[in-house]
Coordinates of C-alpha atoms in Angstrom, one line a residue:
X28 CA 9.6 10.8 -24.0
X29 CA 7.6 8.9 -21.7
X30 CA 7.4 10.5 -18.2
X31 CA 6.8 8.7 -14.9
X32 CA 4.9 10.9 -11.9
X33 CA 6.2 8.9 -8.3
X34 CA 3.6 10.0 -5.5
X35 CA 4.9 9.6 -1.9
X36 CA 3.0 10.5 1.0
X37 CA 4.8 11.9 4.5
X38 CA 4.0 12.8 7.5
X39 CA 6.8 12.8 9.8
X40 CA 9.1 10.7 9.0
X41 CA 13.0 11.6 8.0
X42 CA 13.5 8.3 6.2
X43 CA 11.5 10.1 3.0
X44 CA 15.1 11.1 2.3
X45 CA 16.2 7.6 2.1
X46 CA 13.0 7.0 0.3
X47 CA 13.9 10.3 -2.1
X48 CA 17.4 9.1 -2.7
X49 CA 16.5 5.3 -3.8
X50 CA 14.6 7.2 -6.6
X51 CA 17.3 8.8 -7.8
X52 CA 19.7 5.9 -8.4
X53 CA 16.8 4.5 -10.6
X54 CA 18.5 3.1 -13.7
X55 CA 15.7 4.4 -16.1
X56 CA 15.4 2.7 -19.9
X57 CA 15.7 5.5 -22.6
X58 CA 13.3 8.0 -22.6
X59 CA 12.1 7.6 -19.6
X60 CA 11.7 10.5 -17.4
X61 CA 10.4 11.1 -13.6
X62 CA 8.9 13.5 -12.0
X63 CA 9.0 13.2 -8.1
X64 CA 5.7 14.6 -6.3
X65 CA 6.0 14.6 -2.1
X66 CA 2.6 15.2 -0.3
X67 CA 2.7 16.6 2.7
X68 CA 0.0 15.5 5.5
X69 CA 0.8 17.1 8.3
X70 CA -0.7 20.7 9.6
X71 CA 2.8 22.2 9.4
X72 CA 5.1 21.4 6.5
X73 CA 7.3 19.1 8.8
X74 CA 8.5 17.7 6.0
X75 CA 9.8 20.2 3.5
X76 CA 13.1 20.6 5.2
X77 CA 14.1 16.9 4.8
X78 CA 12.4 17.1 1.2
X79 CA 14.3 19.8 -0.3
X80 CA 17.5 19.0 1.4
X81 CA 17.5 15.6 -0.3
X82 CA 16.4 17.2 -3.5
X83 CA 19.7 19.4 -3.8
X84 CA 21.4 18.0 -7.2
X85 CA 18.9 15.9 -7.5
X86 CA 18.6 14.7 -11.5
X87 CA 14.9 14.6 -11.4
X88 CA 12.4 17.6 -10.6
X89 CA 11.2 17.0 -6.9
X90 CA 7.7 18.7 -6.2
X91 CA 7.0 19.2 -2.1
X92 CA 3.0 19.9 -1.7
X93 CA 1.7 20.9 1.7
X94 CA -2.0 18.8 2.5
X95 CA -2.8 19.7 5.8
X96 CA -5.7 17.3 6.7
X97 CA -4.1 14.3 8.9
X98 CA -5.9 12.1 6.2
X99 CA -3.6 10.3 3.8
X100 CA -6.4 10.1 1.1
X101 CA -6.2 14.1 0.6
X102 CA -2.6 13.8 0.5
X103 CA -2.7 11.1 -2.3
X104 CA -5.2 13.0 -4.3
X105 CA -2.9 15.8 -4.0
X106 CA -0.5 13.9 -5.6
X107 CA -2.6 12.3 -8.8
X108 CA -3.5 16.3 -9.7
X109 CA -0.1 17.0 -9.5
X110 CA 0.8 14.1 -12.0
X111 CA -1.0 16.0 -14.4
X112 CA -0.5 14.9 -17.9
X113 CA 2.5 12.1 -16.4
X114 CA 2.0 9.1 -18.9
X115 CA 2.1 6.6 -15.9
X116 CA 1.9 6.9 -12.5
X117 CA 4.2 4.9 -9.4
X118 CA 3.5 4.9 -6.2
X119 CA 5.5 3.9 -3.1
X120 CA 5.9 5.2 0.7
X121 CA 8.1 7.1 3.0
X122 CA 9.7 4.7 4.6
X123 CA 10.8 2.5 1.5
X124 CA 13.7 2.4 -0.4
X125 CA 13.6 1.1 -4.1
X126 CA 15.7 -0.9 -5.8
X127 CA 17.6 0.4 -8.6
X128 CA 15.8 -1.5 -11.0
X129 CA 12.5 -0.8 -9.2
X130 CA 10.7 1.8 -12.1
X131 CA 12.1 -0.3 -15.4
X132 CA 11.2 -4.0 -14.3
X133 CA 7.4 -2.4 -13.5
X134 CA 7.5 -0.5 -16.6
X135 CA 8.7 -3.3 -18.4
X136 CA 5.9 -5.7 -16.8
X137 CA 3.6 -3.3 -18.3
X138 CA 5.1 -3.7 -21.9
X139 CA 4.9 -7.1 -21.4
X140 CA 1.6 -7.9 -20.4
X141 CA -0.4 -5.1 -21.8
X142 CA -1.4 -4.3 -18.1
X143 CA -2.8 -0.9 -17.1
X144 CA -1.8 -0.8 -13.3
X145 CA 1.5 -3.3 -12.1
X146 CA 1.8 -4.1 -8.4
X147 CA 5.3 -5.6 -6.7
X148 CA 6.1 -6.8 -3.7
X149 CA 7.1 -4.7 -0.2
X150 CA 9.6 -6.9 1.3
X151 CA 10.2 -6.5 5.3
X152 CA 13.5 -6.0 6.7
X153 CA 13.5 -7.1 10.3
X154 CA 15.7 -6.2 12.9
X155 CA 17.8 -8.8 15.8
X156 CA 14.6 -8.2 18.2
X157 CA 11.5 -9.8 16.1
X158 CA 9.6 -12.2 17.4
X159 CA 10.6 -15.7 15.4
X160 CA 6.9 -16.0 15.0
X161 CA 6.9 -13.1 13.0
X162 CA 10.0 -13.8 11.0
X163 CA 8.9 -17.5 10.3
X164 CA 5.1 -15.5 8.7
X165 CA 7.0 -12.6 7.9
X166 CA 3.5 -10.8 8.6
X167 CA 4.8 -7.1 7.5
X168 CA 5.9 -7.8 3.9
X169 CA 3.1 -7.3 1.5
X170 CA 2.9 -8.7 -1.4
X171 CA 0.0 -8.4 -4.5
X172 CA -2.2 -11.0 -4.3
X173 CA -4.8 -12.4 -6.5
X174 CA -8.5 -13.1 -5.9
X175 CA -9.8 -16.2 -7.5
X176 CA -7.0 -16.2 -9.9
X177 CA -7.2 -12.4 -11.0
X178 CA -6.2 -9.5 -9.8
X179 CA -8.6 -7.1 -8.8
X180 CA -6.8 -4.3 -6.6
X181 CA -3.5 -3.3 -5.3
X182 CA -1.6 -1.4 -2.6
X183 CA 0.2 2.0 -2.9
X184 CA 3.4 0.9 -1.2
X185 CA 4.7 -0.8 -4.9
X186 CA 2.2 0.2 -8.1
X187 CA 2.7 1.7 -11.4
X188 CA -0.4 2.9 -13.0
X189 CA -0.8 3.8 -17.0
X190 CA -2.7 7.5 -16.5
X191 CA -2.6 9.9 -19.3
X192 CA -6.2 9.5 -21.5
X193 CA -7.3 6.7 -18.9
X194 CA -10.8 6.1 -18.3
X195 CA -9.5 6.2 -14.3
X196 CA -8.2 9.6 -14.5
X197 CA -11.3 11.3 -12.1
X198 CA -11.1 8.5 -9.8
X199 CA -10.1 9.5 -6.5
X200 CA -8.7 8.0 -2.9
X201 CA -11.7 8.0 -0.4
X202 CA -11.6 10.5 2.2
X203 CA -13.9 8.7 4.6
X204 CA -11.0 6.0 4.6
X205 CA -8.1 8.1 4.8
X206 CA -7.6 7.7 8.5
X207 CA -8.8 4.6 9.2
X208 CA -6.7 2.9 6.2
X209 CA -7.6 0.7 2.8
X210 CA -7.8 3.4 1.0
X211 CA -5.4 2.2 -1.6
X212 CA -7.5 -1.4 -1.5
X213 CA -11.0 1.1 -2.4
X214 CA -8.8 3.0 -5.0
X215 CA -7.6 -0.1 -7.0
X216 CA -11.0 -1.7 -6.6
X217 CA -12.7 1.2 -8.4
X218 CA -9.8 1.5 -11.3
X219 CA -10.7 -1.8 -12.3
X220 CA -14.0 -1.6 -12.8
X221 CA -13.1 1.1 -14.8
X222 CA -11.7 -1.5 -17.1
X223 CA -8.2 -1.5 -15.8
X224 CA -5.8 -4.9 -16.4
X225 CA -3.8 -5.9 -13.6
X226 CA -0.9 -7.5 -13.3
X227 CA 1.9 -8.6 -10.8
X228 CA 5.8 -8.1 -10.8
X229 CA 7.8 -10.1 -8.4
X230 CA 10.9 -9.1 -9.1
X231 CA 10.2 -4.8 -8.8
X232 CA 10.8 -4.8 -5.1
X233 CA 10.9 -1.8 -2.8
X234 CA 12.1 -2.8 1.0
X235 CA 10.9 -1.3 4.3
X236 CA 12.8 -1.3 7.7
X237 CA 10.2 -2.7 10.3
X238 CA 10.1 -0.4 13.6
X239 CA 10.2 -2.0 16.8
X240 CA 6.7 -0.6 18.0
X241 CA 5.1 -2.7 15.1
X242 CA 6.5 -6.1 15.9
X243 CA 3.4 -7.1 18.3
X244 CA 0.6 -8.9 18.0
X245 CA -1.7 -6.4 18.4
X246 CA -0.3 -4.5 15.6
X247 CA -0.4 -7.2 13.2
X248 CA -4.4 -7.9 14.7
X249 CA -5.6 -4.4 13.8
X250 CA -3.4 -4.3 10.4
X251 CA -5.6 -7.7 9.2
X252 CA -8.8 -6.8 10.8
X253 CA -8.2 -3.4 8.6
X254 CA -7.4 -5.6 5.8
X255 CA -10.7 -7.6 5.8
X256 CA -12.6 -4.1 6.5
X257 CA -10.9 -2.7 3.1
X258 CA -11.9 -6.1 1.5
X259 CA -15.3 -5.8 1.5
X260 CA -15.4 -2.8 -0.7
X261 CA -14.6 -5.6 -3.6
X262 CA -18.7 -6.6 -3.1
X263 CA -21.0 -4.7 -4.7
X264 CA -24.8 -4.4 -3.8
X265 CA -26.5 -5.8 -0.7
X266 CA -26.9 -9.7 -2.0
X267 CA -22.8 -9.2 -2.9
X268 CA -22.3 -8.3 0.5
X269 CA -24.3 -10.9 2.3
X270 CA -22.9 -13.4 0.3
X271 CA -19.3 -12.3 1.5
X272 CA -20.2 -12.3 4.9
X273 CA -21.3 -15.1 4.5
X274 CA -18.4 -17.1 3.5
X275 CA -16.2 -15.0 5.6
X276 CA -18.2 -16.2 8.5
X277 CA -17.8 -19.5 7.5
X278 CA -13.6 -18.9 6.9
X279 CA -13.3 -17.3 10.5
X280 CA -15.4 -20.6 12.5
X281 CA -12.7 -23.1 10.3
X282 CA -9.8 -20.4 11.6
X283 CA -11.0 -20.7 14.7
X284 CA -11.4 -24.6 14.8
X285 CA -8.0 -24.9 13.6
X286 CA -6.3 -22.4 16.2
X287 CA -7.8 -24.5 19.2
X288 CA -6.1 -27.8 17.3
X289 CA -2.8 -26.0 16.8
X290 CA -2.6 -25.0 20.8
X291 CA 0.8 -26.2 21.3
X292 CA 2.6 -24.4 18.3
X293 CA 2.9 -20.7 18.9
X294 CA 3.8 -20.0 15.4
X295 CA 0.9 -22.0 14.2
X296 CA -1.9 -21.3 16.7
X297 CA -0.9 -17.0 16.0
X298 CA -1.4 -18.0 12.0
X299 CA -4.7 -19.3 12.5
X300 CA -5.6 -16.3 15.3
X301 CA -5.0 -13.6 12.6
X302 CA -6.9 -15.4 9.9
X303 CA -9.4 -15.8 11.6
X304 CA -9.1 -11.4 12.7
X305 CA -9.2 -10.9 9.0
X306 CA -12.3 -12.6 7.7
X307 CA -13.5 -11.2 10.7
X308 CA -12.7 -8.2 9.6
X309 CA -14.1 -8.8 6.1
X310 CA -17.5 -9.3 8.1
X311 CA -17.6 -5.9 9.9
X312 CA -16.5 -4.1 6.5
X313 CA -19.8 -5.9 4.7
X314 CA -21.7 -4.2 7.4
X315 CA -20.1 -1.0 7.5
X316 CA -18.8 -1.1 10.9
X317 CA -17.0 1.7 12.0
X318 CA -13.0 1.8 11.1
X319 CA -10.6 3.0 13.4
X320 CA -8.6 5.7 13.3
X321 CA -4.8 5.1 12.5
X322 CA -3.6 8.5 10.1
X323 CA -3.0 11.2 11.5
X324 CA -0.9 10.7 14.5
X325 CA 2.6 9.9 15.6
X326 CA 2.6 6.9 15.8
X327 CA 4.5 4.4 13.0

């Protein structure tokens, strides 16, 4: 029996239900059993109602943990020592809902490819009132990227992650990121140099409903800028760093060079805008600039 530990963090939101009952239409190849573990981030348990409600029948044990710090990294580290002796790992968030085939197609990957950790895409779902400059981007879907041809880290909102005897099993999320965000990015980063393989699965998709408050530009500004911060981690030592900077430097001047040439088109100038944020970004994460705040609150 091979047994698969999905981690979810919450805080606040109802739609874990949604998220809670995507798992369990998972068709699941023989032998394969999950185990459902639900951190909890906010003070109170604001979640456990919605939890256990969505957990009645349910064919798969559902675990609710209560960690109270308003810093998702503690609540994801609640979850890997709750995984406990899980062969593998998945992770996803509160306000996706997986396809049915979602856990075999990244298992499967993993057979395939001899990968230790399998990332797949978050595809956004956009409602009538989105900008067409987002749709035409379609700036909130993430998808796993490579870095020079390899793949070198990851996101929590789509991974699977091999974990029982792993050389990775005492790494942890990073609590001095858990509020400001890249956590996941830091995580990833520190798996693989643990010796970790990486690959990608396209087709194990999870999909996320977009909320009206994030379809802005200054959302979208802060979520790259973030991005670039987290980014940084990937250089290690001060000659790494410099060199990153460096070239990020270089990337934001061009991004800025080609916004002013691409004026007239909205869509086009905005690309080039954002770019530009992340590598600028990237810069302020080599020297360890201070990251904003985004856990912890109300706010999607």
């Amino acid at each position: 029996m091979t047994v698969v530990a999905v981690t979810l963090c919450t805080f606040r939101r109802p739609e874990v239900a949604d998220t809670l009952r995507s798992l369990f239409a998972q068709q699941l190849p023989e032998g394969l059993h999950l185990k459902i573990i639900v951190a909890d981030n906010d003070v109170a348990p604001s979640g456990r109602t919605a939890v256990e409600a969505a957990a009645a029948g349910a064919p798969w044990p559902v675990t609710h943990i209560h960690a109270p710090d308003r810093n998702i990294s503690i609540a994801r580290n609640a979850g890997l020592e709750a995984a406990g002796e899980a062969d593998w790992i998945a992770f996803l968030d509160d306000d996706e809902v997986a396809e049915p085939d979602w856990i075999a197609r990244l298992i499967g990957c993993a057979s395939r490819t001899g990968a230790d950790a399998v990332f797949g895409p978050a595809i956004a779902e956009y409602g009538p009132e989105t900008p067409a400059w987002i749709r035409m981007r379609d700036y909130h879907s993430n998808h796993p990227a490579t870095n020079a041809g390899a793949v070198i880290t990851g996101h929590t909102c789509n991974a699977l992650l091999r974990w029982r005897g792993t050389a990775w099993r005492g790494a942890r999320f990073d609590p001095a990121r858990g509020r400001s965000g890249g956590e996941d990015t830091a995580y990833f980063l520190e798996v693989h140099r643990h010796g970790a393989r990486f690959a990608i699965c396209q087709d194990a998709i999870v999909r996320e409903a977009v909320p009206a408050q994030r379809l802005s530009f200054r959302w979208i500004a802060r979520r790259k800028y973030r991005s670039g911060q987290s980014f940084a981690a990937s250089a290690q030592g001060s000659p790494a760093r410099l060199r990153l900077a460096t070239t990020a430097c270089g990337k934001a001047t061009l991004c800025a060079a080609a916004a002013v040439v691409t004026v007239p088109s909205k869509e086009h100038r905005i690309y080039w805008v954002l770019r530009g944020i992340l590598h600028v970004g990237v810069v302020a994460g080599c020297l360890n600039l201070r990251q904003t705040h985004v856990y912890g609150s109300s706010a999607p």
